[in-house]
Amino acid sequence: MNGTAPGRLYGVGVGPGDPELVTLKALRVLRASPVVAWFAGPGRASNARRVVAAHLHDDQAEVALVYPVTTGAVEDGSDYEGLLAAFYDEAAVRLGALLADGRDVAVLCEGDPFFYGSFMYLYNRLRDGFETEVVPGVVSVVAGAAAIGAPLVCLNEALTVLSGTMPADELAARLQASQAAVIMKLGRNLPKVRAAVERAGLLDRAHYIERVTMDEERLARLADVDPAAAPYFSMVVIPSAAAAAR
Ligand SMILES: C[S@@+](CC[C@H](N)C(=O)[O-])C[C@H]1O[C@@H](n2cnc3c(N)ncnc32)[C@H](O)[C@@H]1O
């Protein structure tokens, strides 16, 4: 121990892509943090960093946490979980050393840190040793509903949130039982997801939403989309039928 008070770990949600959807609190924490960390795929820029790039300053140290594999590329493979666990262990050691040295660390997170966000794995590893704080962000799902102009859920309805990585039968069964639904993590899962939506009889209500609120945003009816070509930042939204009818 060097006698310095340890730093604080922040998970900072930066929203779905539009820099105007970054909260005032996220900006304050980000500007005040001497260390800013972000996740990125191998050979790729960090999307979360891009959202707040204009607010970073030269006095800040940046830590790139580069995933060992492309997200989704081997998601069904047996050693994917092990590779990722080792990656998060190592990332936690790196950030832990900076925190122990008395430096606050802000980890940038797309959308919200605790909504399918990788930050949670760092949080789990570091929360017992250091003060932690999560700054919530605008979730891509609600940005998606806003972009297509369709209320998601109303009154006593339930919203089903699904991952495109789920097996096809389970996806179809859960969709059949849903009043409104969102399917995240499309990418190479889109053909399976589209088939499940069709099996559930929901294709005419399903919207395909790509890179919502970013400059490259694309909105379409799922029925009109080529299922072979979905990027990682895409989702399907099936909004409430009841809300549309009221
Ligand atoms: C690991 S999850 C992270 C979700 C994020 N933490 C949030 O709160 O929105 C990644 C998935 O979120 C969805 N996603 C995130 N940002 C998006 C965007 N701007 N446009 C469309 N989908 C997005 C996609 O389905 C993507 O595969």
mmCIF file of C-alpha atoms and ligand atoms in Angstrom:
data_model
loop_
_atom_site.group_PDB
_atom_site.id
_atom_site.type_symbol
_atom_site.label_atom_id
_atom_site.label_comp_id
_atom_site.label_asym_id
_atom_site.label_seq_id
_atom_site.Cartn_x
_atom_site.Cartn_y
_atom_site.Cartn_z
ATOM 1 C CA MET A 1 0.000 0.000 0.000
ATOM 2 C CA ASN A 2 1.270 3.471 -0.826
ATOM 3 C CA GLY A 3 -0.934 5.416 1.612
ATOM 4 C CA THR A 4 -2.968 6.957 -1.216
ATOM 5 C CA ALA A 5 -6.733 6.593 -0.947
ATOM 6 C CA PRO A 6 -7.912 4.167 -3.647
ATOM 7 C CA GLY A 7 -9.714 5.514 -6.675
ATOM 8 C CA ARG A 8 -13.358 4.929 -7.516
ATOM 9 C CA LEU A 9 -14.576 2.766 -10.361
ATOM 10 C CA TYR A 10 -17.358 4.233 -12.508
ATOM 11 C CA GLY A 11 -19.426 2.444 -15.112
ATOM 12 C CA VAL A 12 -20.602 5.272 -17.309
ATOM 13 C CA GLY A 13 -23.535 4.705 -19.648
ATOM 14 C CA VAL A 14 -23.134 6.918 -22.712
ATOM 15 C CA GLY A 15 -26.425 6.053 -24.429
ATOM 16 C CA PRO A 16 -27.101 4.484 -27.828
ATOM 17 C CA GLY A 17 -24.932 6.686 -30.044
ATOM 18 C CA ASP A 18 -26.237 10.243 -30.335
ATOM 19 C CA PRO A 19 -23.868 12.442 -28.253
ATOM 20 C CA GLU A 20 -26.891 14.515 -27.192
ATOM 21 C CA LEU A 21 -28.224 11.460 -25.346
ATOM 22 C CA VAL A 22 -25.264 11.420 -22.940
ATOM 23 C CA THR A 23 -26.514 12.467 -19.501
ATOM 24 C CA LEU A 24 -25.141 15.472 -17.619
ATOM 25 C CA LYS A 25 -23.936 13.132 -14.876
ATOM 26 C CA ALA A 26 -22.096 10.900 -17.343
ATOM 27 C CA LEU A 27 -20.346 13.981 -18.748
ATOM 28 C CA ARG A 28 -19.370 15.263 -15.316
ATOM 29 C CA VAL A 29 -17.940 11.927 -14.224
ATOM 30 C CA LEU A 30 -16.186 11.420 -17.527
ATOM 31 C CA ARG A 31 -14.530 14.837 -17.530
ATOM 32 C CA ALA A 32 -13.356 14.438 -13.929
ATOM 33 C CA SER A 33 -11.867 10.946 -14.328
ATOM 34 C CA PRO A 34 -8.089 10.793 -14.808
ATOM 35 C CA VAL A 35 -8.434 7.388 -16.466
ATOM 36 C CA VAL A 36 -10.998 6.496 -19.135
ATOM 37 C CA ALA A 37 -11.337 2.854 -20.194
ATOM 38 C CA TRP A 38 -13.357 1.401 -23.038
ATOM 39 C CA PHE A 39 -14.064 -1.950 -24.625
ATOM 40 C CA ALA A 40 -13.449 -2.601 -28.306
ATOM 41 C CA GLY A 41 -13.500 -5.553 -30.660
ATOM 42 C CA PRO A 42 -10.165 -6.656 -32.145
ATOM 43 C CA GLY A 43 -9.085 -4.126 -34.775
ATOM 44 C CA ARG A 44 -12.163 -1.985 -34.167
ATOM 45 C CA ALA A 45 -12.764 1.448 -32.710
ATOM 46 C CA SER A 46 -14.794 1.738 -29.521
ATOM 47 C CA ASN A 47 -18.308 2.833 -30.229
ATOM 48 C CA ALA A 48 -18.795 4.204 -26.713
ATOM 49 C CA ARG A 49 -15.590 6.240 -27.033
ATOM 50 C CA ARG A 50 -16.793 7.697 -30.318
ATOM 51 C CA VAL A 51 -19.941 8.979 -28.597
ATOM 52 C CA VAL A 52 -17.982 11.046 -26.057
ATOM 53 C CA ALA A 53 -14.762 11.690 -28.012
ATOM 54 C CA ALA A 54 -15.351 15.464 -28.070
ATOM 55 C CA HIS A 55 -15.300 15.549 -24.253
ATOM 56 C CA LEU A 56 -12.055 13.642 -23.634
ATOM 57 C CA HIS A 57 -9.023 15.753 -22.800
ATOM 58 C CA ASP A 58 -5.258 15.407 -23.059
ATOM 59 C CA ASP A 59 -4.716 15.011 -19.306
ATOM 60 C CA GLN A 60 -6.643 11.751 -19.293
ATOM 61 C CA ALA A 61 -5.028 8.349 -19.668
ATOM 62 C CA GLU A 62 -6.995 5.916 -21.820
ATOM 63 C CA VAL A 63 -7.113 2.167 -21.360
ATOM 64 C CA ALA A 64 -8.243 0.048 -24.314
ATOM 65 C CA LEU A 65 -9.835 -3.221 -23.253
ATOM 66 C CA VAL A 66 -9.701 -5.218 -26.487
ATOM 67 C CA TYR A 67 -11.781 -8.393 -26.576
ATOM 68 C CA PRO A 68 -9.812 -11.509 -27.516
ATOM 69 C CA VAL A 69 -12.430 -12.504 -30.111
ATOM 70 C CA THR A 70 -14.970 -10.747 -32.284
ATOM 71 C CA THR A 71 -18.267 -10.544 -30.412
ATOM 72 C CA GLY A 72 -20.614 -13.281 -31.502
ATOM 73 C CA ALA A 73 -18.048 -14.985 -33.729
ATOM 74 C CA VAL A 74 -17.712 -18.050 -31.520
ATOM 75 C CA GLU A 75 -20.603 -17.415 -29.147
ATOM 76 C CA ASP A 76 -21.711 -21.067 -29.399
ATOM 77 C CA GLY A 77 -18.145 -22.402 -29.122
ATOM 78 C CA SER A 78 -17.154 -24.253 -25.982
ATOM 79 C CA ASP A 79 -14.165 -22.098 -24.998
ATOM 80 C CA TYR A 80 -15.776 -18.701 -25.634
ATOM 81 C CA GLU A 81 -16.822 -18.312 -21.994
ATOM 82 C CA GLY A 82 -13.340 -19.295 -20.784
ATOM 83 C CA LEU A 83 -11.608 -16.854 -23.128
ATOM 84 C CA LEU A 84 -13.863 -14.041 -21.998
ATOM 85 C CA ALA A 85 -13.502 -14.883 -18.302
ATOM 86 C CA ALA A 86 -9.700 -14.718 -18.650
ATOM 87 C CA PHE A 87 -10.037 -11.420 -20.523
ATOM 88 C CA TYR A 88 -12.214 -9.885 -17.785
ATOM 89 C CA ASP A 89 -9.845 -11.215 -15.091
ATOM 90 C CA GLU A 90 -6.916 -9.521 -16.787
ATOM 91 C CA ALA A 91 -8.858 -6.302 -17.421
ATOM 92 C CA ALA A 92 -9.852 -6.202 -13.739
ATOM 93 C CA VAL A 93 -6.208 -6.602 -12.707
ATOM 94 C CA ARG A 94 -5.188 -3.708 -14.997
ATOM 95 C CA LEU A 95 -7.913 -1.378 -13.744
ATOM 96 C CA GLY A 96 -7.428 -2.579 -10.154
ATOM 97 C CA ALA A 97 -3.784 -1.454 -10.265
ATOM 98 C CA LEU A 98 -4.846 2.040 -11.372
ATOM 99 C CA LEU A 99 -7.545 2.215 -8.698
ATOM 100 C CA ALA A 100 -5.094 1.046 -6.018
ATOM 101 C CA ASP A 101 -2.798 3.842 -7.175
ATOM 102 C CA GLY A 102 -5.527 6.335 -6.237
ATOM 103 C CA ARG A 103 -6.868 7.072 -9.693
ATOM 104 C CA ASP A 104 -10.568 7.133 -10.527
ATOM 105 C CA VAL A 105 -11.409 5.052 -13.575
ATOM 106 C CA ALA A 106 -14.428 5.683 -15.811
ATOM 107 C CA VAL A 107 -15.388 2.709 -17.966
ATOM 108 C CA LEU A 108 -17.436 3.821 -20.981
ATOM 109 C CA CYS A 109 -20.481 1.685 -21.746
ATOM 110 C CA GLU A 110 -22.821 1.762 -24.712
ATOM 111 C CA GLY A 111 -26.390 2.376 -23.596
ATOM 112 C CA ASP A 112 -26.643 1.421 -19.943
ATOM 113 C CA PRO A 113 -23.853 -0.429 -18.079
ATOM 114 C CA PHE A 114 -26.153 -2.977 -16.445
ATOM 115 C CA PHE A 115 -28.291 -3.757 -19.481
ATOM 116 C CA TYR A 116 -26.324 -6.557 -21.204
ATOM 117 C CA GLY A 117 -23.195 -4.441 -20.640
ATOM 118 C CA SER A 118 -19.685 -5.920 -20.321
ATOM 119 C CA PHE A 119 -18.984 -3.499 -17.507
ATOM 120 C CA MET A 120 -20.888 -5.762 -15.125
ATOM 121 C CA TYR A 121 -18.098 -8.350 -15.325
ATOM 122 C CA LEU A 122 -15.512 -5.788 -14.207
ATOM 123 C CA TYR A 123 -17.903 -4.553 -11.535
ATOM 124 C CA ASN A 124 -18.318 -8.091 -10.171
ATOM 125 C CA ARG A 125 -14.550 -8.514 -9.957
ATOM 126 C CA LEU A 126 -13.719 -5.105 -8.457
ATOM 127 C CA ARG A 127 -16.703 -4.114 -6.308
ATOM 128 C CA ASP A 128 -15.414 -5.785 -3.139
ATOM 129 C CA GLY A 129 -12.032 -4.059 -3.336
ATOM 130 C CA PHE A 130 -13.009 -0.577 -4.479
ATOM 131 C CA GLU A 131 -15.788 1.989 -4.298
ATOM 132 C CA THR A 132 -17.932 1.661 -7.367
ATOM 133 C CA GLU A 133 -20.657 3.716 -8.963
ATOM 134 C CA VAL A 134 -22.858 3.048 -11.949
ATOM 135 C CA VAL A 135 -24.083 5.988 -14.012
ATOM 136 C CA PRO A 136 -27.153 4.764 -15.912
ATOM 137 C CA GLY A 137 -27.532 5.558 -19.584
ATOM 138 C CA VAL A 138 -30.263 5.691 -22.220
ATOM 139 C CA VAL A 139 -30.846 2.087 -23.307
ATOM 140 C CA SER A 140 -30.822 1.292 -27.043
ATOM 141 C CA VAL A 141 -34.248 -0.356 -26.708
ATOM 142 C CA VAL A 142 -36.045 2.828 -25.712
ATOM 143 C CA ALA A 143 -34.106 4.795 -28.315
ATOM 144 C CA GLY A 144 -35.316 2.243 -30.862
ATOM 145 C CA ALA A 145 -38.964 2.653 -29.898
ATOM 146 C CA ALA A 146 -38.584 6.428 -30.108
ATOM 147 C CA ALA A 147 -36.970 6.182 -33.545
ATOM 148 C CA ILE A 148 -39.805 4.115 -35.031
ATOM 149 C CA GLY A 149 -42.415 6.240 -33.245
ATOM 150 C CA ALA A 150 -44.086 3.260 -31.553
ATOM 151 C CA PRO A 151 -44.887 3.100 -27.816
ATOM 152 C CA LEU A 152 -43.332 -0.094 -26.441
ATOM 153 C CA VAL A 153 -45.746 -1.148 -23.671
ATOM 154 C CA CYS A 154 -48.792 0.230 -21.899
ATOM 155 C CA LEU A 155 -51.014 -0.393 -18.866
ATOM 156 C CA ASN A 156 -50.433 -3.880 -17.417
ATOM 157 C CA GLU A 157 -48.530 -5.285 -20.376
ATOM 158 C CA ALA A 158 -45.178 -7.047 -20.054
ATOM 159 C CA LEU A 159 -42.173 -6.373 -22.257
ATOM 160 C CA THR A 160 -40.122 -9.438 -23.200
ATOM 161 C CA VAL A 161 -36.422 -8.772 -23.771
ATOM 162 C CA LEU A 162 -34.670 -11.573 -25.642
ATOM 163 C CA SER A 163 -31.202 -12.242 -26.989
ATOM 164 C CA GLY A 164 -30.798 -13.382 -30.587
ATOM 165 C CA THR A 165 -28.278 -15.921 -29.309
ATOM 166 C CA MET A 166 -31.134 -18.011 -27.843
ATOM 167 C CA PRO A 167 -32.109 -21.308 -29.522
ATOM 168 C CA ALA A 168 -34.754 -20.869 -32.257
ATOM 169 C CA ASP A 169 -37.472 -22.880 -30.510
ATOM 170 C CA GLU A 170 -37.113 -20.931 -27.294
ATOM 171 C CA LEU A 171 -37.175 -17.625 -29.145
ATOM 172 C CA ALA A 172 -40.371 -18.594 -30.982
ATOM 173 C CA ALA A 173 -42.061 -19.864 -27.804
ATOM 174 C CA ARG A 174 -41.214 -16.749 -25.810
ATOM 175 C CA LEU A 175 -42.318 -14.486 -28.650
ATOM 176 C CA GLN A 176 -45.620 -16.329 -28.932
ATOM 177 C CA ALA A 177 -46.270 -15.571 -25.259
ATOM 178 C CA SER A 178 -45.281 -11.883 -25.537
ATOM 179 C CA GLN A 179 -47.378 -8.735 -25.641
ATOM 180 C CA ALA A 180 -44.386 -6.687 -26.777
ATOM 181 C CA ALA A 181 -40.811 -7.801 -27.361
ATOM 182 C CA VAL A 182 -37.285 -6.738 -28.138
ATOM 183 C CA ILE A 183 -34.610 -9.018 -29.568
ATOM 184 C CA MET A 184 -31.026 -7.865 -29.043
ATOM 185 C CA LYS A 185 -27.743 -9.190 -30.484
ATOM 186 C CA LEU A 186 -28.792 -9.879 -34.062
ATOM 187 C CA GLY A 187 -25.698 -10.008 -36.303
ATOM 188 C CA ARG A 188 -25.357 -13.525 -37.666
ATOM 189 C CA ASN A 189 -28.406 -14.573 -35.599
ATOM 190 C CA LEU A 190 -30.788 -12.578 -37.800
ATOM 191 C CA PRO A 191 -31.937 -15.447 -40.089
ATOM 192 C CA LYS A 192 -32.856 -17.512 -37.009
ATOM 193 C CA VAL A 193 -34.533 -14.529 -35.329
ATOM 194 C CA ARG A 194 -36.536 -13.658 -38.426
ATOM 195 C CA ALA A 195 -37.748 -17.253 -38.739
ATOM 196 C CA ALA A 196 -38.750 -17.305 -35.045
ATOM 197 C CA VAL A 197 -40.668 -14.028 -35.383
ATOM 198 C CA GLU A 198 -42.466 -15.413 -38.420
ATOM 199 C CA ARG A 199 -43.293 -18.669 -36.602
ATOM 200 C CA ALA A 200 -44.738 -16.645 -33.754
ATOM 201 C CA GLY A 201 -46.977 -14.818 -36.249
ATOM 202 C CA LEU A 202 -45.432 -11.432 -35.463
ATOM 203 C CA LEU A 203 -43.596 -10.551 -38.675
ATOM 204 C CA ASP A 204 -46.077 -7.824 -39.653
ATOM 205 C CA ARG A 205 -45.499 -6.016 -36.321
ATOM 206 C CA ALA A 206 -41.709 -6.403 -36.230
ATOM 207 C CA HIS A 207 -39.307 -3.524 -36.846
ATOM 208 C CA TYR A 208 -35.621 -3.903 -37.680
ATOM 209 C CA ILE A 209 -33.507 -1.148 -36.096
ATOM 210 C CA GLU A 210 -29.846 -0.682 -36.949
ATOM 211 C CA ARG A 211 -27.381 1.718 -35.266
ATOM 212 C CA VAL A 212 -30.187 3.736 -33.750
ATOM 213 C CA THR A 213 -29.468 7.455 -33.127
ATOM 214 C CA MET A 214 -26.095 7.153 -34.915
ATOM 215 C CA ASP A 215 -25.381 8.886 -38.248
ATOM 216 C CA GLU A 216 -25.697 5.474 -39.962
ATOM 217 C CA GLU A 217 -29.140 4.711 -38.432
ATOM 218 C CA ARG A 218 -31.325 2.403 -40.526
ATOM 219 C CA LEU A 219 -34.977 1.584 -39.826
ATOM 220 C CA ALA A 220 -37.010 -0.986 -41.740
ATOM 221 C CA ARG A 221 -39.801 -3.516 -41.454
ATOM 222 C CA LEU A 222 -38.187 -6.830 -40.483
ATOM 223 C CA ALA A 223 -40.063 -8.454 -43.356
ATOM 224 C CA ASP A 224 -38.154 -6.235 -45.823
ATOM 225 C CA VAL A 225 -34.634 -6.859 -44.473
ATOM 226 C CA ASP A 226 -32.006 -9.129 -46.026
ATOM 227 C CA PRO A 227 -31.317 -11.460 -43.070
ATOM 228 C CA ALA A 228 -27.768 -12.173 -44.224
ATOM 229 C CA ALA A 229 -26.510 -8.681 -43.550
ATOM 230 C CA ALA A 230 -27.225 -7.501 -40.002
ATOM 231 C CA PRO A 231 -24.441 -5.798 -38.057
ATOM 232 C CA TYR A 232 -23.898 -6.235 -34.326
ATOM 233 C CA PHE A 233 -25.589 -2.917 -33.485
ATOM 234 C CA SER A 234 -29.051 -3.948 -34.547
ATOM 235 C CA MET A 235 -32.204 -5.210 -32.887
ATOM 236 C CA VAL A 236 -35.791 -6.191 -33.558
ATOM 237 C CA VAL A 237 -38.578 -4.323 -31.790
ATOM 238 C CA ILE A 238 -42.148 -5.619 -31.697
ATOM 239 C CA PRO A 239 -44.103 -2.841 -30.015
ATOM 240 C CA SER A 240 -47.360 -3.198 -28.130
ATOM 241 C CA ALA A 241 -50.399 -3.739 -30.343
ATOM 242 C CA ALA A 242 -52.651 -2.406 -27.575
ATOM 243 C CA ALA A 243 -50.727 0.871 -27.255
ATOM 244 C CA ALA A 244 -51.039 1.457 -30.995
ATOM 245 C CA ALA A 245 -54.796 0.858 -30.855
ATOM 246 C CA ARG A 246 -55.662 3.247 -27.996
HETATM 247 C C1 LIG B 1 -24.121 -6.153 -25.379
HETATM 248 S S1 LIG B 1 -25.667 -5.393 -25.755
HETATM 249 C C2 LIG B 1 -25.437 -3.821 -24.994
HETATM 250 C C3 LIG B 1 -26.732 -3.072 -24.762
HETATM 251 C C4 LIG B 1 -26.489 -1.704 -24.179
HETATM 252 N N1 LIG B 1 -25.843 -1.803 -22.897
HETATM 253 C C5 LIG B 1 -27.771 -0.892 -24.029
HETATM 254 O O1 LIG B 1 -28.085 -0.466 -22.908
HETATM 255 O O2 LIG B 1 -28.436 -0.661 -25.018
HETATM 256 C C6 LIG B 1 -25.422 -5.053 -27.434
HETATM 257 C C7 LIG B 1 -26.714 -5.109 -28.223
HETATM 258 O O3 LIG B 1 -27.479 -3.952 -27.938
HETATM 259 C C8 LIG B 1 -28.163 -3.531 -29.107
HETATM 260 N N2 LIG B 1 -27.731 -2.162 -29.406
HETATM 261 C C9 LIG B 1 -26.911 -1.398 -28.668
HETATM 262 N N3 LIG B 1 -26.793 -0.173 -29.208
HETATM 263 C C10 LIG B 1 -27.561 -0.173 -30.327
HETATM 264 C C11 LIG B 1 -27.868 0.804 -31.319
HETATM 265 N N4 LIG B 1 -27.354 2.045 -31.258
HETATM 266 N N5 LIG B 1 -28.712 0.453 -32.328
HETATM 267 C C12 LIG B 1 -29.255 -0.790 -32.389
HETATM 268 N N6 LIG B 1 -28.994 -1.750 -31.479
HETATM 269 C C13 LIG B 1 -28.167 -1.444 -30.466
HETATM 270 C C14 LIG B 1 -27.820 -4.519 -30.222
HETATM 271 O O4 LIG B 1 -28.828 -5.511 -30.249
HETATM 272 C C15 LIG B 1 -26.510 -5.082 -29.721
HETATM 273 O O5 LIG B 1 -26.275 -6.375 -30.257
#
